Coordinates of C-alpha atoms in Angstrom, one line a residue:
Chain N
X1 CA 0.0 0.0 0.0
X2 CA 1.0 3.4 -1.0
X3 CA -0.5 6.9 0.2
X4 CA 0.4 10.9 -1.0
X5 CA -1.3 13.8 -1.5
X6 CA -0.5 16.2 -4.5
X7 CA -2.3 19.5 -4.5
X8 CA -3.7 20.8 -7.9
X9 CA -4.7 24.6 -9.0
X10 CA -7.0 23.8 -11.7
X11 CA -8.8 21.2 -13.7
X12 CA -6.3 21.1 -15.7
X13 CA -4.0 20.1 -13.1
X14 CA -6.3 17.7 -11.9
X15 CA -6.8 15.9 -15.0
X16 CA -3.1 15.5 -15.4
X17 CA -2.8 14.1 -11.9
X18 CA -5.3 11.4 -12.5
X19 CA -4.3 10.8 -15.9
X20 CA -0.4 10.1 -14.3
X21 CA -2.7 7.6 -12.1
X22 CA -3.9 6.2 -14.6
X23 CA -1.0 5.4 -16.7
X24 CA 0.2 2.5 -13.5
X25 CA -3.1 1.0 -13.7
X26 CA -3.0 -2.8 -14.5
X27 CA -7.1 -2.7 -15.9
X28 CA -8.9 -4.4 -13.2
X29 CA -8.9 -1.9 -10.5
X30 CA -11.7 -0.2 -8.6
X31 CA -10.7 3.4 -7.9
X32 CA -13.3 5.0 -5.2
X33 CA -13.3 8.5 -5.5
X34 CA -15.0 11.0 -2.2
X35 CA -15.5 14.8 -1.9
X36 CA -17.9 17.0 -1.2
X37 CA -20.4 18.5 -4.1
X38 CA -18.1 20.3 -6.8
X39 CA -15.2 18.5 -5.8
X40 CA -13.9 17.6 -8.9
X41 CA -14.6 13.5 -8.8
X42 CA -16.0 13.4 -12.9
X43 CA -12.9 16.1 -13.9
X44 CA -11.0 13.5 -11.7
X45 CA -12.3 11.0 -13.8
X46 CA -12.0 12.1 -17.6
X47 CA -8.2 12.7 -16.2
X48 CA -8.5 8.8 -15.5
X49 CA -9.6 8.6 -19.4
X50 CA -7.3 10.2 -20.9
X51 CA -4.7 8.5 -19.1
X52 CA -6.4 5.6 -20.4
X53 CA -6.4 6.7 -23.9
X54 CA -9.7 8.1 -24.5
X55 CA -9.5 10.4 -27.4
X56 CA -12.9 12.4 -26.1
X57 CA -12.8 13.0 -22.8
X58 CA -16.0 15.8 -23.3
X59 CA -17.3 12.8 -23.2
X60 CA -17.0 11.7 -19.8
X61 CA -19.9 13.3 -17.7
X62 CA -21.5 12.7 -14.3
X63 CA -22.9 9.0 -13.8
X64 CA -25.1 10.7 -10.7
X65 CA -28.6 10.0 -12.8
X66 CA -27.6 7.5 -15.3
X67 CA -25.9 5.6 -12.5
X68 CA -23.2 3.7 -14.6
X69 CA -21.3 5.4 -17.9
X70 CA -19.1 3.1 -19.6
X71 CA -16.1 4.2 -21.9
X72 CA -14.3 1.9 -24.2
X73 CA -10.3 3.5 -23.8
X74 CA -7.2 1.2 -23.3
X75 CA -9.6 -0.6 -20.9
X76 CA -13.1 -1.0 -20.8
X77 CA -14.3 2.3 -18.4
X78 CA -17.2 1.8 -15.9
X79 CA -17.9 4.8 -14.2
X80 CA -20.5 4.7 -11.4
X81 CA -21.5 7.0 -8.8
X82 CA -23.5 6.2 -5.8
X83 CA -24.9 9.7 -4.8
X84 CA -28.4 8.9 -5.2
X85 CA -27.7 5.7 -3.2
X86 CA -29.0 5.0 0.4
X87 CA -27.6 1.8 2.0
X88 CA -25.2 -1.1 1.6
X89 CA -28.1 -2.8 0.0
X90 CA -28.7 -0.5 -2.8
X91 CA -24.8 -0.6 -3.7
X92 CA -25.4 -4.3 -4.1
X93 CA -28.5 -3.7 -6.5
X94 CA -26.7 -1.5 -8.5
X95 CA -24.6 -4.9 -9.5
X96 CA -21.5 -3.1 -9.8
X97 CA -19.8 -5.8 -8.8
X98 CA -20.3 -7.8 -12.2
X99 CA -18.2 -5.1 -13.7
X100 CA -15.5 -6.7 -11.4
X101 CA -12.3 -8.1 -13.7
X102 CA -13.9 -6.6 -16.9
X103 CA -12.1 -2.8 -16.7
X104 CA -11.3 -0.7 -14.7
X105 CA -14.1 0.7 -12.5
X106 CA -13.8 4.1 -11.0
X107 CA -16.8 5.1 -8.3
X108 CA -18.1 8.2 -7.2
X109 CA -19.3 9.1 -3.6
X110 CA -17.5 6.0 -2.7
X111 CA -17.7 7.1 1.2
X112 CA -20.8 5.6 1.0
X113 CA -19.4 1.8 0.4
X114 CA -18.2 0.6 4.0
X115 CA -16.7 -2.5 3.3
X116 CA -12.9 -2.7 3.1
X117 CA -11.5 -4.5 -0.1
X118 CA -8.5 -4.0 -2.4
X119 CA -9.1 -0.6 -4.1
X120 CA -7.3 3.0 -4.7
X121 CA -9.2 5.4 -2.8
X122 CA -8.9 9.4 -4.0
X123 CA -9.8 11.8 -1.4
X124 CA -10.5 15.4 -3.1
X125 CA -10.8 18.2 -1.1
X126 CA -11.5 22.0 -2.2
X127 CA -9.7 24.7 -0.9
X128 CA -9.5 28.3 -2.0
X129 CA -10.4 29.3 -5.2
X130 CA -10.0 26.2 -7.9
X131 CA -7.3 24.7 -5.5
X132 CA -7.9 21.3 -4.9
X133 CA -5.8 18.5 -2.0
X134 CA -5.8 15.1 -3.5
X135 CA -5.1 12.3 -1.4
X136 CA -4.5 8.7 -2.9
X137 CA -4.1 5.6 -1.1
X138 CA -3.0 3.1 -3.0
X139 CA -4.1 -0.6 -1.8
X140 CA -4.9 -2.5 -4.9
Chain Q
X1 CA -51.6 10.7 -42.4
X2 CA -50.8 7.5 -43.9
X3 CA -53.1 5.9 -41.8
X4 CA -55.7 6.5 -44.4
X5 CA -53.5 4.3 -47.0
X6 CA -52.9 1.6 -45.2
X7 CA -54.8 -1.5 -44.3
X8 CA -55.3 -1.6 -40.4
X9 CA -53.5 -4.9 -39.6
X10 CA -54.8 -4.6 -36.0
X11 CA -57.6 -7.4 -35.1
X12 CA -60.8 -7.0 -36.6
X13 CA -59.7 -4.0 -39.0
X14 CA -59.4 -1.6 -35.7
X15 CA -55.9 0.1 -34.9
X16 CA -52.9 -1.3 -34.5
X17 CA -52.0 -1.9 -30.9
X18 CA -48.8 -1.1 -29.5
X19 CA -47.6 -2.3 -25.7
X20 CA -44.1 -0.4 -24.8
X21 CA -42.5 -1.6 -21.6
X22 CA -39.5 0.7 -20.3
X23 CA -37.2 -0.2 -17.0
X24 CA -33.9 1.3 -18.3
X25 CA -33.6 3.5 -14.5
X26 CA -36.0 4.0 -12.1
X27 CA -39.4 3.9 -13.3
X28 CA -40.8 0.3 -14.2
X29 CA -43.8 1.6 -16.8
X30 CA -46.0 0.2 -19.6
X31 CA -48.0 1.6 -22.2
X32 CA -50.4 0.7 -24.6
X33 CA -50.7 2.8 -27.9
X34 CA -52.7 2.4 -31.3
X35 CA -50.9 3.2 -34.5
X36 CA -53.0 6.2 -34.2
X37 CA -50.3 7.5 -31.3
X38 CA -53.6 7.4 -29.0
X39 CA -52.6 6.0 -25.4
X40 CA -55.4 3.4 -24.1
X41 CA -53.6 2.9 -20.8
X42 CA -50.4 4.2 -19.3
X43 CA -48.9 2.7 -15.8
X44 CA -45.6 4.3 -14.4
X45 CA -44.5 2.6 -11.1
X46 CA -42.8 5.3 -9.4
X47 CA -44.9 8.5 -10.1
X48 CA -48.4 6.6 -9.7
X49 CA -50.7 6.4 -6.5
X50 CA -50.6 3.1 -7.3
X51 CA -49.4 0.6 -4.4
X52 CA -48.7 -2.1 -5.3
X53 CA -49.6 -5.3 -3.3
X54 CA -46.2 -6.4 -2.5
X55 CA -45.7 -3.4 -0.6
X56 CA -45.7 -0.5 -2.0
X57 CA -42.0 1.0 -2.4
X58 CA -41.1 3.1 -4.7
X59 CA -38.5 0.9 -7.0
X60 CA -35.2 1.9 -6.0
X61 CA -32.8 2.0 -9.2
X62 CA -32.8 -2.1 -9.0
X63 CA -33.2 -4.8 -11.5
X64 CA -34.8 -7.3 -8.8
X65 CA -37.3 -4.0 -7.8
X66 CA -38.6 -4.2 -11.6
X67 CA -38.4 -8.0 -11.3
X68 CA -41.0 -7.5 -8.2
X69 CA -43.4 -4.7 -10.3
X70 CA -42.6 -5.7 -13.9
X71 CA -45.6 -8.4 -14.1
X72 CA -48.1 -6.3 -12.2
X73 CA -47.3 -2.7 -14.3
X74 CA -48.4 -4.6 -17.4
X75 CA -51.2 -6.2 -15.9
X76 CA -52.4 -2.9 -14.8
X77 CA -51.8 -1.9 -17.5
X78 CA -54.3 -3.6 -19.7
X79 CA -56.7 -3.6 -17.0
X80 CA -56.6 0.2 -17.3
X81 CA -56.8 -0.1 -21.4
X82 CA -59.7 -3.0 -21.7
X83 CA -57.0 -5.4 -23.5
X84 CA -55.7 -8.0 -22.9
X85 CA -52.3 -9.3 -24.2
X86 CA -53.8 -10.9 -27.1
X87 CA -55.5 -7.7 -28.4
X88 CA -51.9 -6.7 -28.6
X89 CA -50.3 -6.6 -32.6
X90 CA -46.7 -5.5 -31.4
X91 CA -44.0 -4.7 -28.3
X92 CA -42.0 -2.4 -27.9
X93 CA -38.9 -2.1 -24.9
X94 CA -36.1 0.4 -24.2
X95 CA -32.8 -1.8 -25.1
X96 CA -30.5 0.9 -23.6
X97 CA -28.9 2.7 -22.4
X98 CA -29.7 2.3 -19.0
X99 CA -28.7 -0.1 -16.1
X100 CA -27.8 -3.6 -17.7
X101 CA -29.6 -5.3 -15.0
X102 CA -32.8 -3.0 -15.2
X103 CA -33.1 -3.1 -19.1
X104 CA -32.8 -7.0 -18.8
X105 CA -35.9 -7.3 -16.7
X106 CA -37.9 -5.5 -19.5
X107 CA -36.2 -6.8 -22.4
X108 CA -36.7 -10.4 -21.3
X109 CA -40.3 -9.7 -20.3
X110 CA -41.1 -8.4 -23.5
X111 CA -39.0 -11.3 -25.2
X112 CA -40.9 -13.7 -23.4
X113 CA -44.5 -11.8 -24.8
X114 CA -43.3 -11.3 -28.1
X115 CA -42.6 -14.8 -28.2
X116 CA -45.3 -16.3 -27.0
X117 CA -47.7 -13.9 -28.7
X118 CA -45.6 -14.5 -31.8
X119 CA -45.8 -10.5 -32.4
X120 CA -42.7 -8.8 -33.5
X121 CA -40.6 -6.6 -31.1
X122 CA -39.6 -3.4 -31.3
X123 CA -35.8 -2.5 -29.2
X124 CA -36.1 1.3 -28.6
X125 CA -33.1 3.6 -27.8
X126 CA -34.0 5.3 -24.4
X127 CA -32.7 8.9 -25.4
X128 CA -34.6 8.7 -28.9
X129 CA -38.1 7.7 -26.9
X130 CA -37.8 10.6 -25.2
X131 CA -37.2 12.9 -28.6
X132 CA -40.5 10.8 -30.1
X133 CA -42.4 11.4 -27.2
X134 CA -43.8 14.3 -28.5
X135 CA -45.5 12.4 -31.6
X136 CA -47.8 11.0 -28.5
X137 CA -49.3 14.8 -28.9
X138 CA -47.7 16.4 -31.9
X139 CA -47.5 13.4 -34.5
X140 CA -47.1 15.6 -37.4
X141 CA -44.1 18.0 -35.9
X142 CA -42.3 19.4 -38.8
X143 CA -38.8 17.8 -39.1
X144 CA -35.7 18.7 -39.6
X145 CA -36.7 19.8 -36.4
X146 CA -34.6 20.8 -33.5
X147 CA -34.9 18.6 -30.0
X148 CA -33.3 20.0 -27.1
X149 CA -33.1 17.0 -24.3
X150 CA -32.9 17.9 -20.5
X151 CA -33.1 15.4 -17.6
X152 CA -31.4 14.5 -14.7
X153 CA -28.7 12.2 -16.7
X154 CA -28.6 13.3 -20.0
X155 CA -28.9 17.5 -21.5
X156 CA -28.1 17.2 -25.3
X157 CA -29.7 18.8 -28.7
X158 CA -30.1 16.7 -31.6
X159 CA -31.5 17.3 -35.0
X160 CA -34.6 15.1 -36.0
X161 CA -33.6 15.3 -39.6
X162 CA -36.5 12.9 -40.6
X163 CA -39.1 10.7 -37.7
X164 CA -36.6 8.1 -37.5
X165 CA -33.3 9.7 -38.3
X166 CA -32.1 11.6 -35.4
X167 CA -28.3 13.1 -34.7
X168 CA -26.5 14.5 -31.5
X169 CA -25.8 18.0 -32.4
X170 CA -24.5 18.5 -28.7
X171 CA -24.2 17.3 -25.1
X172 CA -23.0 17.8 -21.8
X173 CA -19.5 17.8 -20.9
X174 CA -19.9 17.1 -17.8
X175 CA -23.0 17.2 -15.6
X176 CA -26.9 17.4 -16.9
X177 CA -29.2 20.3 -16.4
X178 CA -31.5 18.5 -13.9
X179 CA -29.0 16.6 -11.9
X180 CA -27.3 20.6 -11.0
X181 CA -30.5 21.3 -10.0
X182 CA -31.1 18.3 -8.0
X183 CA -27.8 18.3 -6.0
X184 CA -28.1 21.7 -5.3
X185 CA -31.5 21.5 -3.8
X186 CA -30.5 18.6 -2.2
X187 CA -27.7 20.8 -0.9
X188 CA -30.0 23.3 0.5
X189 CA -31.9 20.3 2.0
X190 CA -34.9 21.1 0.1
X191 CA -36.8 18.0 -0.1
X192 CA -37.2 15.5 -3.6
X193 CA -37.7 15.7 -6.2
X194 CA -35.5 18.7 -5.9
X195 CA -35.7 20.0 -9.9
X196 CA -39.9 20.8 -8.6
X197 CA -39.5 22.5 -5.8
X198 CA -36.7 24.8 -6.9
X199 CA -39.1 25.7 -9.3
X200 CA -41.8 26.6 -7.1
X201 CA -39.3 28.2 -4.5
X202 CA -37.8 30.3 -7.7
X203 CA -41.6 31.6 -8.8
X204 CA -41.7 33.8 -5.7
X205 CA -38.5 35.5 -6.6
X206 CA -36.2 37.7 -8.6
X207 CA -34.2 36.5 -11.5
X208 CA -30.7 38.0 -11.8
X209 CA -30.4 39.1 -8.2
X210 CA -27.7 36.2 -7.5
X211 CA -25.1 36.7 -10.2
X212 CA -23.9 33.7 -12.4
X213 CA -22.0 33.6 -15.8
X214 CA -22.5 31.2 -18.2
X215 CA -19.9 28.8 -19.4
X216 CA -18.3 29.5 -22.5
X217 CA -16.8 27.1 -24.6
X218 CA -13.2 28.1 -25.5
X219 CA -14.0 25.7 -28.7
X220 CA -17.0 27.7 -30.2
X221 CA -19.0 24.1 -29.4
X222 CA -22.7 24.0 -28.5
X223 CA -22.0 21.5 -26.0
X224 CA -22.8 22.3 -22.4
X225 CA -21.4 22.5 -18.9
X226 CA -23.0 22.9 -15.6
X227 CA -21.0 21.6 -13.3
X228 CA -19.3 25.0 -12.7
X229 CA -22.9 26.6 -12.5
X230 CA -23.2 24.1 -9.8
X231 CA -19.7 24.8 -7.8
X232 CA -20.7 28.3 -7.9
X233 CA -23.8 27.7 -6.7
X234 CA -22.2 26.0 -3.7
X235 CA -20.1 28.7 -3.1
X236 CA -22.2 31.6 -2.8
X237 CA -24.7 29.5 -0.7
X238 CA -21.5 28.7 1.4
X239 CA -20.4 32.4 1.4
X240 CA -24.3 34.0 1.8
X241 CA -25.1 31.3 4.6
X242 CA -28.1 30.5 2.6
X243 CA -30.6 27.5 3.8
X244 CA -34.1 26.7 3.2
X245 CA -35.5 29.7 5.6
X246 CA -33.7 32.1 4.5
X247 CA -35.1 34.9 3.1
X248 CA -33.4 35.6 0.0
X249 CA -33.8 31.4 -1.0
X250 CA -36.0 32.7 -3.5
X251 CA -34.1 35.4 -5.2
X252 CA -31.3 32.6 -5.2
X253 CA -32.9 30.0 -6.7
X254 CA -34.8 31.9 -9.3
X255 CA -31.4 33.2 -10.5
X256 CA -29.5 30.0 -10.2
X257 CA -32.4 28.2 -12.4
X258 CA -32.8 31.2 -14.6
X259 CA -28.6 30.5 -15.3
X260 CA -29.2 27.4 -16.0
X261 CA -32.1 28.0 -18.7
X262 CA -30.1 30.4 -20.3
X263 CA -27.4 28.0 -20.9
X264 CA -29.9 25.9 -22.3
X265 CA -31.7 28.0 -24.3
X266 CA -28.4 30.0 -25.7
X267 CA -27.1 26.6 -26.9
X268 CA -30.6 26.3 -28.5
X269 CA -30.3 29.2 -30.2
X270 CA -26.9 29.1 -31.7
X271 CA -27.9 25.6 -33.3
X272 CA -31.2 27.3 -34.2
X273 CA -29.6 30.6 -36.3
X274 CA -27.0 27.4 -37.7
X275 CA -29.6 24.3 -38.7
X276 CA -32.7 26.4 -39.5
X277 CA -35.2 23.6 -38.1
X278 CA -38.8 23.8 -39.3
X279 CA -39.9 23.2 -35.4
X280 CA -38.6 22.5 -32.2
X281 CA -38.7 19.8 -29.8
X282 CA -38.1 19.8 -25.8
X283 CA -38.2 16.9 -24.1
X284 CA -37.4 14.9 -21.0
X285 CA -38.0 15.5 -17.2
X286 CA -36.4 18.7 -16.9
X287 CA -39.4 20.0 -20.0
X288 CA -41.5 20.1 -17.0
X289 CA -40.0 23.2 -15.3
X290 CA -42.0 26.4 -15.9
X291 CA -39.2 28.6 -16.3
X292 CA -37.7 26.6 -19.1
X293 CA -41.2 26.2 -20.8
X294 CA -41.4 29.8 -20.7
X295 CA -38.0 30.6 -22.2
X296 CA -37.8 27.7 -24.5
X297 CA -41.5 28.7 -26.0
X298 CA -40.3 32.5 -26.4
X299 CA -37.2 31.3 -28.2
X300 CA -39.6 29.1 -31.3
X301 CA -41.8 32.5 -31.2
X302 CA -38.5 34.3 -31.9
X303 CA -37.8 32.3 -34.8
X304 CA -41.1 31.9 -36.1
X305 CA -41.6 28.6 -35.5
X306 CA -44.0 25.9 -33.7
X307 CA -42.6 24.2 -31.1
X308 CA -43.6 21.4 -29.4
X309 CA -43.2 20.2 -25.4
X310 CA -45.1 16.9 -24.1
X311 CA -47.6 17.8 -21.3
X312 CA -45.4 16.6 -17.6
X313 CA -46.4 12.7 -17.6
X314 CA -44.7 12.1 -21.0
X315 CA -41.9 14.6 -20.0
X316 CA -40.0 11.8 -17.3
X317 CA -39.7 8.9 -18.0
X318 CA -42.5 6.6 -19.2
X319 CA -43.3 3.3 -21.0
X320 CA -45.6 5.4 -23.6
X321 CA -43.0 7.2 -25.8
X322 CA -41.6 3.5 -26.2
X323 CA -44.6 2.4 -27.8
X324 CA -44.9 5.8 -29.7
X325 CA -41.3 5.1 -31.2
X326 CA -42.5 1.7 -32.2
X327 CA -45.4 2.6 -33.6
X328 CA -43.0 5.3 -35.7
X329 CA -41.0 2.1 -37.0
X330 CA -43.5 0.1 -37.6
X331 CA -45.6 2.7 -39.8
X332 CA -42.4 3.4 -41.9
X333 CA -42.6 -0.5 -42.3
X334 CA -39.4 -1.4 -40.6
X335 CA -38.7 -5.2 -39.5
X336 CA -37.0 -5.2 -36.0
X337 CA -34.2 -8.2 -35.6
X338 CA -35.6 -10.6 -33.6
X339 CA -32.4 -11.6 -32.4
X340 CA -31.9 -8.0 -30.2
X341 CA -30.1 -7.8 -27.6
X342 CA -29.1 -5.0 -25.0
X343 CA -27.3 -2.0 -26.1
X344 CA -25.3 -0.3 -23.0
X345 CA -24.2 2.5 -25.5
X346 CA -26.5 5.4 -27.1
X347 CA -26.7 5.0 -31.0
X348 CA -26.8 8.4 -32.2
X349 CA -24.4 9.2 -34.9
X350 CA -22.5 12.2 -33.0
X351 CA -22.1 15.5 -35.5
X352 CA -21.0 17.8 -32.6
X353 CA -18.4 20.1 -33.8

């Protein structure tokens, strides 16, 4: 397990800093991603993309309503998001974990999963401005 | 209409019947339609008094809650129309995109009828049912016409260039109209659904008192962004220690929703003064909210030309505009594979610049 925290000034940064993330992933991982509302979770995902290969990243918007947007990059992209989710129980329905081994599978409002498993969790937190304090724990 | 022409192939010379079954998110709905676009009955799961005998709940975004209401949403269904499933010449389902597991419970079901009925199948696209919802009211709109598509997951424009040959002009970049009004009213802890109540909240005050710029894209594109609206939102309700009391919630929130219409309806236009559409089109849950009705109707009156909105129970999402996109196919005489399967992606052909 690994753990830093890199600060970013815009969403430009932040999309390079997820992208960099991106380039050490293997395909099968499950990234959660938590912050508040406007924290940058779906810039910090279309960084993920592009790091992935994804020639449209405009592409990537927030799963919130749709509940799962998938992505063909270098690996298959499922992006979920659990906002509108209550409990544990409703996670499971989602059936997220069928996407398991098939790409990589980056969640948003992951605070709301409580079970611990093998993941990279990313911890964004605003600050002044556009400043952003990204924290990512490796344990995949 | 070329209902006239052609030979009703519906039992005993009468209409065509259509039954459209949707569970691509969270409504589990079914719909009966005649080729004549006229709805005989309509159930949608979440949104209806209806509770159901197993209890009641709302479905909660799960495939195994439209496995429980699936069965009884069609039978009410045809109760409500005075068919039953043999009266029935064709089905229609939503084959994506939506939640795999969700869209399977409808596309199997409705496998299963058409099957059994031995009536063909229609697979709908989710997005392009909500564009041909408005033949349910408005089946001779004008094409190319102009549809501008606002809901909680999805805010794009495309062009109808003929009934069944529709393009994405432009889409979000990042989040959809309804869902920044959603999360901020949810924010402000304002109760659900939140798009609603911002909109009656915003009646009683002042557009323009709150002050929010638009996002401009540095690429000339129509596409949109909101999630900056949204962050800003946050901030000044951060900054102005605004919460439900407070007494300029009002003023906020008719400002912040007024942003967001603007955004919508500038996008509009530019694609408006660029295509020259014979009519527009606004669809989806967000059509429902006044403000954007108003703006959206001022902006065809502008231009000089009709444009159409679905009355609110055909705006969200509903199992009739499947069975109005099937009747569409099957009046133009198209032959659905009956070999369909799911379809996790959209299938517009993307001309966004």
């Amino acid at each position: 397990m690994r753990e830093y925290t890199v600060t970013s000034k815009s969403e430009a940064e932040t999309i390079d800093i997820a992208a960099d993330l991106a380039g050490r992933l293997r395909g099968d991982e499950v990234i959660l991603l938590s912050g508040e509302l406007g924290a940058g979770k779906t810039v910090f995902t279309k960084g993920i993309c592009r790091g992935l290969g994804l020639e449209d990243i405009h592409s990537v918007g927030s799963p919130s309503y749709t509940l799962v947007n998938i992505y063909s990059a270098r690996f298959t992209v499922y992006h979920m998001d659990l906002y509108r989710l209550g409990g544990d129980s409703d996670i499971t329905d989602l059936g997220w974990e069928d996407f398991l081994g098939e790409g990589v599978i980056v969640i948003e409002w992951a605070d709301k999963i409580t079970v611990d498993f093998p993941c990279i969790r990313v911890r964004i937190e605003a600050g002044e401005d556009e400043n952003r304090t990204i924290t990512i724990r490796d344990a995949s | 209409m070329t209902k006239k022409s052609r030979p009703r192939t519906g039992a005993d010379s009468r209409p065509a019947v259509f039954l459209g079954i949707e569970t691509s998110c969270d409504e589990t709905s079914a719909a009966l339609l005649t080729e004549d676009f006229e709805v005989l009955g309509s159930v949608v799961l979440s949104q209806d008094e209806i509770h159901a005998p197993y209890g009641g709940i709302v479905p909660e975004l799960a495939s195994r809650q439209h496995i429980r209401s699936i069965g009884y949403v069609v039978a009410e269904c045809l109760t409500r129309s005075g068919r039953t499933l043999s009266d029935v010449d064709g089905f229609a389902v939503t084959q994506g995109p939506g939640l795999i597991g969700s869209l399977l419970v409808g596309l199997s079901f409705a496998k299963g009828l058409s099957y059994c009925f031995q009536k063909p199948l229609y697979p709908v696209d989710h997005l392009s049912a909500h564009i041909h919802s408005v033949l349910i009211e408005h089946p001779s709109i004008p094409v190319p016409a102009l549809a501008l598509l606002v809901s909680g997951g999805h805010t794009s424009i495309f062009l109808m260039r003929e009934k069944l040959d529709v393009v994405c002009l432009a889409k979000t970049r990042d989040d959809a109209a309804g869902e920044a009004l959603d999360k901020i009213a949810k924010f402000l802890d304002l109760g659900y659904p939140g798009g609603p109540v911002i909109d009656r909240i915003a009646a009683e005050g002042t557009a323009g008192t709150f002050p929010f710029s638009l996002p401009q894209m540095s690429d000339g594109s129509a596409d949109f962004s909101f999630s900056g609206l949204k962050t800003a939102a946050v901030r000044l309700i951060r900054e102005q220690e605004l919460n439900a009391g407070h007494a300029a919630l009002p003023d906020f929130l008719a400002s912040f929703q007024q942003a967001v219409v603007d955004a919508l309806c500038r996008n509009t236009k530019k694609l408006i003064q660029k295509i020259r559409p014979r009519s527009l089109i606004l669809v989806g849950g967000v059509a429902r909210n006044s403000m954007l009705r108003r703006d959206f109707l001022s902006l065809a009156e502008q231009h000089n030309i009709p444009a159409a909105i679905p009355s609110p129970g055909y705006c969200t999402d509903n199992a009739a505009m499947v069975a109005a996109l099937a009747v569409e196919q099957y009046k133009q005489g198209r032959r659905p594979d009956p070999a369909l399967d799911l379809n996790a992606y959209s299938q517009f052909q993307d001309l966004r610049t």
